[in-house]
CSV table of N, CA and C in Angstrom, one decimal:
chain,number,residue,atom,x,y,z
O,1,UNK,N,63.3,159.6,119.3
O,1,UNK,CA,63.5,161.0,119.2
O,1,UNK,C,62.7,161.7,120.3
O,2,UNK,N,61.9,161.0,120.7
O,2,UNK,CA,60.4,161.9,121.6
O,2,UNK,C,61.3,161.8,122.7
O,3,UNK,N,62.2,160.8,123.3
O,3,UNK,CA,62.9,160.6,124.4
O,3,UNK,C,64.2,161.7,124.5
O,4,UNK,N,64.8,161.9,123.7
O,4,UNK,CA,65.8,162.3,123.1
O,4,UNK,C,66.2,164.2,123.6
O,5,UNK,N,64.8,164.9,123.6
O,5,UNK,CA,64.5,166.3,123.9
O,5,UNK,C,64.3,166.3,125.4
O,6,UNK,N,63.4,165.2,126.3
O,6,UNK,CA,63.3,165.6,127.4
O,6,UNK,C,65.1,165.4,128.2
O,7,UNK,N,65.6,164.1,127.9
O,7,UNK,CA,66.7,163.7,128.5
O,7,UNK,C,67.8,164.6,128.1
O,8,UNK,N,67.7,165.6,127.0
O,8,UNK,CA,69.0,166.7,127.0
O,8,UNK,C,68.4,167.3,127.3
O,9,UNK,N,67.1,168.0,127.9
O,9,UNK,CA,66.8,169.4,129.0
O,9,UNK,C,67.7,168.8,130.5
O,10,UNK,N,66.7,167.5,130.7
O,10,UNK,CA,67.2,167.2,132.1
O,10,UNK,C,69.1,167.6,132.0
O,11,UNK,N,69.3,166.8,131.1
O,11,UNK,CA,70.9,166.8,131.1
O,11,UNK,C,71.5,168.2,131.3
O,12,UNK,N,71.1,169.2,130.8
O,12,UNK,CA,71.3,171.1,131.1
O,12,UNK,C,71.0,171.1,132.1
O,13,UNK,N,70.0,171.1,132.6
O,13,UNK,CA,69.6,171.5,134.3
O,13,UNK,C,70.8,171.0,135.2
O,14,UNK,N,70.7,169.3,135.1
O,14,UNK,CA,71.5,169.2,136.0
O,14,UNK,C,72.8,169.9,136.1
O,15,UNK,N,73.3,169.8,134.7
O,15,UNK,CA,74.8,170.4,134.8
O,15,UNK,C,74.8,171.9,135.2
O,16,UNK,N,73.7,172.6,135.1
O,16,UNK,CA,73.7,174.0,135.4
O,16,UNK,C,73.8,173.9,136.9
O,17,UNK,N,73.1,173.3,137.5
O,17,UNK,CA,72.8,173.4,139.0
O,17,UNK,C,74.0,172.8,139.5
O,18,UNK,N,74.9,172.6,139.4
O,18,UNK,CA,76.1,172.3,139.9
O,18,UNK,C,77.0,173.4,139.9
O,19,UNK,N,77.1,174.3,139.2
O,19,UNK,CA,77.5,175.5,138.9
O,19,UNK,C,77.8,176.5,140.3
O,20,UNK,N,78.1,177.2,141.3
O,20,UNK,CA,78.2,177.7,141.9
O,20,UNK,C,77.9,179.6,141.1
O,21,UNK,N,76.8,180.1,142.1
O,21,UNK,CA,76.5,181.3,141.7
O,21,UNK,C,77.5,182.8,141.9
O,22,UNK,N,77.8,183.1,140.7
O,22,UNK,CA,79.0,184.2,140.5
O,22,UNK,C,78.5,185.9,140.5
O,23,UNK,N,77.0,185.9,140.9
O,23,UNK,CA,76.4,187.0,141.0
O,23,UNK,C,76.5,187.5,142.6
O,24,UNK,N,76.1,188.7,143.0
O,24,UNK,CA,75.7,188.7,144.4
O,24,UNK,C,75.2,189.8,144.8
O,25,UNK,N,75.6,190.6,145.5
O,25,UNK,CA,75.0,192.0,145.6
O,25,UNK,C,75.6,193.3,145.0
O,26,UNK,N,75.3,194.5,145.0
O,26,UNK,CA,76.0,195.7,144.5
O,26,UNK,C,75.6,196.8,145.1
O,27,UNK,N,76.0,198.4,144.7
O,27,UNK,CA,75.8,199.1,145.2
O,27,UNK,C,76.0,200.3,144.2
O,28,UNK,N,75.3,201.5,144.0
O,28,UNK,CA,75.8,201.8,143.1
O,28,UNK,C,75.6,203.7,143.8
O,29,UNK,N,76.7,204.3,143.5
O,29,UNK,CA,76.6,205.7,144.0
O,29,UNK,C,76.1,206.5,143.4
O,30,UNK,N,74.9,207.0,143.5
O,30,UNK,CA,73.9,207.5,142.5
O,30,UNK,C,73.0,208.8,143.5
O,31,UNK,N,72.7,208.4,145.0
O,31,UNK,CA,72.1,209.3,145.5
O,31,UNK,C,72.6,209.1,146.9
O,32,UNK,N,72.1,209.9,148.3
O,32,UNK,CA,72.7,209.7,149.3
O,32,UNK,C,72.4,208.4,149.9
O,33,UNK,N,71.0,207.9,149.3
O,33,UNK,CA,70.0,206.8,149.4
O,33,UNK,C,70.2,205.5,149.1
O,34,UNK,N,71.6,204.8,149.7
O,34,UNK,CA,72.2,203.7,148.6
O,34,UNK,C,71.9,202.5,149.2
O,35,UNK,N,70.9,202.2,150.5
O,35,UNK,CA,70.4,200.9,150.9
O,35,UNK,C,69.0,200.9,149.9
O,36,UNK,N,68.5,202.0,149.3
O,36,UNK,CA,67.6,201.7,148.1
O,36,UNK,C,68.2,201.4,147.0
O,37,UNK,N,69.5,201.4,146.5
O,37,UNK,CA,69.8,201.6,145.4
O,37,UNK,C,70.8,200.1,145.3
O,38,UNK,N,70.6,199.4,146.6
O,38,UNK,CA,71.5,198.2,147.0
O,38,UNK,C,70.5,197.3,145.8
O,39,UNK,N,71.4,195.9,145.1
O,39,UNK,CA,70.8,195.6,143.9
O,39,UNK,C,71.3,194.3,144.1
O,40,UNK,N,70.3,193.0,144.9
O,40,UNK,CA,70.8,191.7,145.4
O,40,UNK,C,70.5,191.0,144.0
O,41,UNK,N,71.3,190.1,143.5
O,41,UNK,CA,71.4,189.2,142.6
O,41,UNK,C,71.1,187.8,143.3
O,42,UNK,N,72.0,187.7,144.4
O,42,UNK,CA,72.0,186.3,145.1
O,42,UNK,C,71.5,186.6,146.4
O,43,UNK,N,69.8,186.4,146.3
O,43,UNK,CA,69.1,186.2,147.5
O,43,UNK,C,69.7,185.9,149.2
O,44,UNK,N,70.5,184.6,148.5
O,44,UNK,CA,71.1,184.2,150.1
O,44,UNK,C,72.0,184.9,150.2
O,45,UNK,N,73.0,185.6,149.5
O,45,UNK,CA,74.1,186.1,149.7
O,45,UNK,C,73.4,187.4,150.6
O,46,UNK,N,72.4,188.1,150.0
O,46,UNK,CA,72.1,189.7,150.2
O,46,UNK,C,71.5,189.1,151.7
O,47,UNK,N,71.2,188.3,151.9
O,47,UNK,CA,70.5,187.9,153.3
O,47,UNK,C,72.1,187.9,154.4
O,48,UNK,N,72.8,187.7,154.2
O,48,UNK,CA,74.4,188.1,154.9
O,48,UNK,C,75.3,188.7,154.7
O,49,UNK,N,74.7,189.9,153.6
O,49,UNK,CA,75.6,190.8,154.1
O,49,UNK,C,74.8,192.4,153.9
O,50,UNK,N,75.4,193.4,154.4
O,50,UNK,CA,74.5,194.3,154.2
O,50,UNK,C,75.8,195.3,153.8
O,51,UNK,N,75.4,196.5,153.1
O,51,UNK,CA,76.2,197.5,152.7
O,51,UNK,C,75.8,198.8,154.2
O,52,UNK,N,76.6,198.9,154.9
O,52,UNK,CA,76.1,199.9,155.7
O,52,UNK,C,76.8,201.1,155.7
O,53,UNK,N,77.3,201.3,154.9
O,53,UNK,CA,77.8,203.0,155.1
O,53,UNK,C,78.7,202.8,153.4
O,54,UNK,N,78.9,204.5,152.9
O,54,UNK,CA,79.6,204.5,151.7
O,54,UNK,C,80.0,206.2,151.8
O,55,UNK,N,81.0,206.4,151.9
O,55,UNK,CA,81.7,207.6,151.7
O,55,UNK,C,82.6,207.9,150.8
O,56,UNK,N,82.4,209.1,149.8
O,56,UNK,CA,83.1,209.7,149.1
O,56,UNK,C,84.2,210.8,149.2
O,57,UNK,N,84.8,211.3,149.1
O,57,UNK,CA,85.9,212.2,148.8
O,57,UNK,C,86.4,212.9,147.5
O,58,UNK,N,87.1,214.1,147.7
O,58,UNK,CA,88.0,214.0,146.4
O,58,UNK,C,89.3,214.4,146.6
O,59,UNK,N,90.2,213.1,146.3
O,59,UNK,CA,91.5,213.6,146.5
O,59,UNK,C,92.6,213.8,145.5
O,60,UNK,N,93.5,214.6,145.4
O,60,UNK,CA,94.1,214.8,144.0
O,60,UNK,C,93.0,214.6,142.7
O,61,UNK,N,92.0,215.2,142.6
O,61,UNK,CA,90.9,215.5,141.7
O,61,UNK,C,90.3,213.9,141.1
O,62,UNK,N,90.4,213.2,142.1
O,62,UNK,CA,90.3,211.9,142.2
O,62,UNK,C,88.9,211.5,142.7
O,63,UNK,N,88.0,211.0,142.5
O,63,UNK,CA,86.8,210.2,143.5
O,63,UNK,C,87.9,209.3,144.5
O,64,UNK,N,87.5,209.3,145.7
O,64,UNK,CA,87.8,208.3,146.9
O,64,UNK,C,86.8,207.9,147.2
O,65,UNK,N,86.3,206.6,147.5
O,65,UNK,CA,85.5,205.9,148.1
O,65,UNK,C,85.8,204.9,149.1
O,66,UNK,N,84.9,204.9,150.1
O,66,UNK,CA,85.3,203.5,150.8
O,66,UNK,C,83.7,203.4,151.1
O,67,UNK,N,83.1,202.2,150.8
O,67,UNK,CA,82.3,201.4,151.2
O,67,UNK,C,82.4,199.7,152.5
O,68,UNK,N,81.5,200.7,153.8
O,68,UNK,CA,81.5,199.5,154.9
O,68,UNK,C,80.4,198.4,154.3
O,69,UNK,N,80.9,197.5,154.6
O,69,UNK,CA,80.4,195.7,154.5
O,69,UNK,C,80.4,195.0,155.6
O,70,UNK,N,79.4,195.2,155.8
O,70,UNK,CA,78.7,194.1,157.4
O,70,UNK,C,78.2,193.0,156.7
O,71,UNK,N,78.8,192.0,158.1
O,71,UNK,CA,78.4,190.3,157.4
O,71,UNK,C,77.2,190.4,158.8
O,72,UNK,N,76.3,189.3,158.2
O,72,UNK,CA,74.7,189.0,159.1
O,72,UNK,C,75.0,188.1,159.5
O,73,UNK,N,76.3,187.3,159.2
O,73,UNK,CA,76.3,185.7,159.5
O,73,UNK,C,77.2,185.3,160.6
O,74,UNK,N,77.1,184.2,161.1
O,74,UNK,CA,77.9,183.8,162.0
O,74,UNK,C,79.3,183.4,161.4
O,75,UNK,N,79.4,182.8,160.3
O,75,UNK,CA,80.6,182.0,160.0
O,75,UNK,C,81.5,182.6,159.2
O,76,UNK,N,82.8,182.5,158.5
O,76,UNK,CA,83.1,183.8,157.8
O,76,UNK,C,82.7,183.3,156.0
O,77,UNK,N,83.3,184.5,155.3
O,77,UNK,CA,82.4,184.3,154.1
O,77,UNK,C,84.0,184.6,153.3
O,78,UNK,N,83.7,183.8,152.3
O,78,UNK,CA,84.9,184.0,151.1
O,78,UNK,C,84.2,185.0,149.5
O,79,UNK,N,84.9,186.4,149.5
O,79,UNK,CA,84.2,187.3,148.9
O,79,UNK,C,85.1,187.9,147.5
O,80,UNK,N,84.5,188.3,146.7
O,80,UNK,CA,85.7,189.1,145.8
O,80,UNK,C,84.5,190.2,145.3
O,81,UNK,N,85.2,191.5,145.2
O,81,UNK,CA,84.5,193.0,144.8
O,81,UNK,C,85.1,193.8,143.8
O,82,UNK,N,84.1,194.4,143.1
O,82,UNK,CA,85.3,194.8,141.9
O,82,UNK,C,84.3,196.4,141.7
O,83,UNK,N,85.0,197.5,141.9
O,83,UNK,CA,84.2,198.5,141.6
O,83,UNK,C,84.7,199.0,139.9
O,84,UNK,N,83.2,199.5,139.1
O,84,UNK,CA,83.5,200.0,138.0
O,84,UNK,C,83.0,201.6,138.5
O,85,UNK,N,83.5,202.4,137.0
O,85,UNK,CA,83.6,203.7,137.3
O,85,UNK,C,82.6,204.4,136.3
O,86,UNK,N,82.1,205.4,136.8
O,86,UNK,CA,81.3,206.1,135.6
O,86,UNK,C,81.8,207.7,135.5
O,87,UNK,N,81.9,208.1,133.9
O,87,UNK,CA,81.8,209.1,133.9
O,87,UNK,C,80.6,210.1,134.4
O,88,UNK,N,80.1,211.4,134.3
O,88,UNK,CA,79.7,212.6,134.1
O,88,UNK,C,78.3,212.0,133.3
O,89,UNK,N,78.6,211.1,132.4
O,89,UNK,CA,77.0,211.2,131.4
O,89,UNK,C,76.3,209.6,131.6
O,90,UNK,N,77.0,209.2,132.7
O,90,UNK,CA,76.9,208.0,133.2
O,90,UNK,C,77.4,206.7,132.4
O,91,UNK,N,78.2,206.6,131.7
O,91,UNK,CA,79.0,205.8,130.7
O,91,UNK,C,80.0,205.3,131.3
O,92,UNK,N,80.2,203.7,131.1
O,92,UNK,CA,81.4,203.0,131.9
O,92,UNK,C,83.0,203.6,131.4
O,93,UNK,N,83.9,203.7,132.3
O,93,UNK,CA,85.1,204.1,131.6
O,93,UNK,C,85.6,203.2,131.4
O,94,UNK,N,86.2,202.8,129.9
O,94,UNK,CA,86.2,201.9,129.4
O,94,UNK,C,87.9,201.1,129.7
O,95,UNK,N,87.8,200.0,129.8
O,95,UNK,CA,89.4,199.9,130.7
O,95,UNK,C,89.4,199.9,131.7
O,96,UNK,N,89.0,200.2,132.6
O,96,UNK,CA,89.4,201.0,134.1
O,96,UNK,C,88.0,200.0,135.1
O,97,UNK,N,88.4,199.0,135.0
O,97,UNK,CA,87.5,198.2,135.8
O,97,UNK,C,88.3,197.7,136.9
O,98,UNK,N,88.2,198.1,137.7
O,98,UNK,CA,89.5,197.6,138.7
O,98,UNK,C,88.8,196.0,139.0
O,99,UNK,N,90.1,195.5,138.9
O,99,UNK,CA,90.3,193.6,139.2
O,99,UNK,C,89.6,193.4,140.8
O,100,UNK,N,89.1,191.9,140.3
O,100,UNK,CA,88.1,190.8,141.3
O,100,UNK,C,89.3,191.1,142.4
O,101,UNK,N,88.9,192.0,143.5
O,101,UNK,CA,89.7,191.4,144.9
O,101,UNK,C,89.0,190.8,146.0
O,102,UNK,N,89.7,189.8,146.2
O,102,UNK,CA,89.6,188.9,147.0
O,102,UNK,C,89.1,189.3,149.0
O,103,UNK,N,88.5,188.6,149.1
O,103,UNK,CA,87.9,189.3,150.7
O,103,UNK,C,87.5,188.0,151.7
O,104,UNK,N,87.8,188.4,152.5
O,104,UNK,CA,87.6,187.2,153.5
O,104,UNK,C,86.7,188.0,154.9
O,105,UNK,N,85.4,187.8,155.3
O,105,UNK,CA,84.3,188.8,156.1
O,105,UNK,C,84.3,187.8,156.9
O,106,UNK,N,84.9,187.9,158.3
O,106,UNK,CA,84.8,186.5,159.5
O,106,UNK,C,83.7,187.2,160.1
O,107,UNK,N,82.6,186.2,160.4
O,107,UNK,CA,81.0,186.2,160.9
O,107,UNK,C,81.3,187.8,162.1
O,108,UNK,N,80.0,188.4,162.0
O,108,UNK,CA,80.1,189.2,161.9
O,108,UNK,C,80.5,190.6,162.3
O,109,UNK,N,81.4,190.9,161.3
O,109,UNK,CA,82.8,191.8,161.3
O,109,UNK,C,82.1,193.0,160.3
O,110,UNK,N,82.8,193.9,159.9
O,110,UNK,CA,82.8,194.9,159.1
O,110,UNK,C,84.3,195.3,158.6
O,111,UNK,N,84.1,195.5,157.5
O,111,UNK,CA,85.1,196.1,156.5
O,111,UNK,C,85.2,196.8,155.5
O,112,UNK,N,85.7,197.5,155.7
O,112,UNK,CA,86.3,198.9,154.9
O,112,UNK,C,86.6,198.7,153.2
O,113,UNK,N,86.2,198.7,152.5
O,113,UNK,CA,86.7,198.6,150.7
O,113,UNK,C,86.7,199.8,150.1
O,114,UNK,N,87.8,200.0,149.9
O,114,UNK,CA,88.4,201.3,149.5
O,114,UNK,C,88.6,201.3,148.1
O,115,UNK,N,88.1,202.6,147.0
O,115,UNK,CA,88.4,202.7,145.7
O,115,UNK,C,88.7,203.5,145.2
O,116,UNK,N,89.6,204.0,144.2
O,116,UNK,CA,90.0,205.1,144.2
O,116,UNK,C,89.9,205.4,142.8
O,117,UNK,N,89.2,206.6,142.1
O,117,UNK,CA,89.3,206.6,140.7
O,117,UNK,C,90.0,206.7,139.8
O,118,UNK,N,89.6,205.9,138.4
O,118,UNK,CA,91.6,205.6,137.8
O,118,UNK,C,91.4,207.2,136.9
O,119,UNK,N,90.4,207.7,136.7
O,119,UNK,CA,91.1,209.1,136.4
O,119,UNK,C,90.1,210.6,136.5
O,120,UNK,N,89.9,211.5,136.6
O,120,UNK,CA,89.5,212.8,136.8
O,120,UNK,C,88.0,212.9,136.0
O,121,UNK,N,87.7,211.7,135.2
O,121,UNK,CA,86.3,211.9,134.4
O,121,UNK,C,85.4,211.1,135.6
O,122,UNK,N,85.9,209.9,136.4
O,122,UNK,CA,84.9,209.2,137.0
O,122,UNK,C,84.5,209.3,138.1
O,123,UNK,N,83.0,210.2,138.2
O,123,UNK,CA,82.4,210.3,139.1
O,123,UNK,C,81.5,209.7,139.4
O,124,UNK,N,81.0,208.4,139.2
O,124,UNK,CA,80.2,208.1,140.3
O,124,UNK,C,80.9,206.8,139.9
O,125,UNK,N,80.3,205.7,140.6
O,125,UNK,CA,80.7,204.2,140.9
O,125,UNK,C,79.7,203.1,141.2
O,126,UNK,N,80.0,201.8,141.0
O,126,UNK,CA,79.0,201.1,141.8
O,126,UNK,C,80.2,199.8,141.8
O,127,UNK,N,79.9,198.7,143.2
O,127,UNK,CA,80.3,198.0,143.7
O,127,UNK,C,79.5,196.8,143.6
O,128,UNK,N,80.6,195.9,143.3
O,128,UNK,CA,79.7,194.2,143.3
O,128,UNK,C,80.3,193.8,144.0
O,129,UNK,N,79.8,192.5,144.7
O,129,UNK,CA,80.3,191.7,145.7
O,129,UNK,C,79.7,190.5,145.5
O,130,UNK,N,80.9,189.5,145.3
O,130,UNK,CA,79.8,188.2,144.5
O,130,UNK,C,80.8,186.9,145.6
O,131,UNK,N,80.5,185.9,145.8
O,131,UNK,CA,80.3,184.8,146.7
O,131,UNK,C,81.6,184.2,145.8
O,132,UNK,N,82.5,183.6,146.6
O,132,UNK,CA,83.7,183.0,146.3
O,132,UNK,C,83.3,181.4,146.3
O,133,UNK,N,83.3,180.4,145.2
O,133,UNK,CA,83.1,178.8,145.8
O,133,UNK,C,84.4,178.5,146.4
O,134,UNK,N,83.6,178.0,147.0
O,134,UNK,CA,84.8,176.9,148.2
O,134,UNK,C,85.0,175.6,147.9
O,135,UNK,N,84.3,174.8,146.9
O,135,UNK,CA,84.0,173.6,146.2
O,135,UNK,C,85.0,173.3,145.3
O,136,UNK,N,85.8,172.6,145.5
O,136,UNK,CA,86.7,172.0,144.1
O,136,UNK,C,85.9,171.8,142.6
O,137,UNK,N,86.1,172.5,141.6
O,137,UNK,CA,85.7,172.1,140.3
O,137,UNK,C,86.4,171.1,139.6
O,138,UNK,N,85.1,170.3,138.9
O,138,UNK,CA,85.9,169.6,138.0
O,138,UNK,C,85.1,169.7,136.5
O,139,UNK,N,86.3,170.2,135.6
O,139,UNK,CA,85.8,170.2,134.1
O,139,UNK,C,85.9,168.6,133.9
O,140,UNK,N,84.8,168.5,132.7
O,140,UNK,CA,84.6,167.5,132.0
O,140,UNK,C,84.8,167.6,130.3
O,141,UNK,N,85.4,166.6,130.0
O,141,UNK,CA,85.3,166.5,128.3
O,141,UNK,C,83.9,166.5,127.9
């Protein structure tokens, strides 16, 4: 039994560390000040890419956003970004999470991510941007 506890920690670790990291960086529109408000999850990731510019609008009583994404890296990078929306009392609108899109940042380029609000309550926003594995998975029984 004394053997039994250390060899199912080890056994978790390892299986975790195989795992590829689904966190990365964000950004959230809160003040004009949004390279303070930048919120790295994945150290390496935030080390290649940087959020350099974020513009609002309002179109048809709409928030418009487009957030630029500069890559730091030489190689290109496999990305997916998903902006949520907030109301007025800062509460997520519930539903209205726009879907993981897919992004492809060839070393270093900049690009435009454009979002558009799904309805007239959500004003402000924030942006994730999380690291795509490139690694074939395999589930186990």
């Amino acid at each position: 039994m004394k053997y039994l506890v250390p060899l199912l920690a080890v056994y978790l670790l390892t299986a975790c560390a195989g795992r590829p990291t689904t966190s990365g960086i964000s950004v959230e529109n809160a003040s004009a000040q949004y390279q303070q408000q930048l919120k790295v999850n994945n150290p390496q990731l935030g080390k290649r890419l940087v959020i350099s510019d974020v513009k609002t609008r309002q179109t048809n009583q709409l928030t418009d956003v487009v957030v630029t994404l500069s890559s730091q890296y030489k190689k290109s990078q496999y990305l997916q970004y998903q902006f949520t929306w907030f109301d007025g009392d800062g509460f997520v609108i519930k539903g209205n999470h726009s879907p993981w899109q897919a992004l492809t940042l060839f070393g270093f380029a900049n690009i435009q991510l454009p979002g558009l609000a799904p309805t007239q309550e959500a004003v402000t926003f924030s942006l994730a941007v999380r690291e795509v594995s490139t690694q074939a998975q395999e589930f186990k029984e």
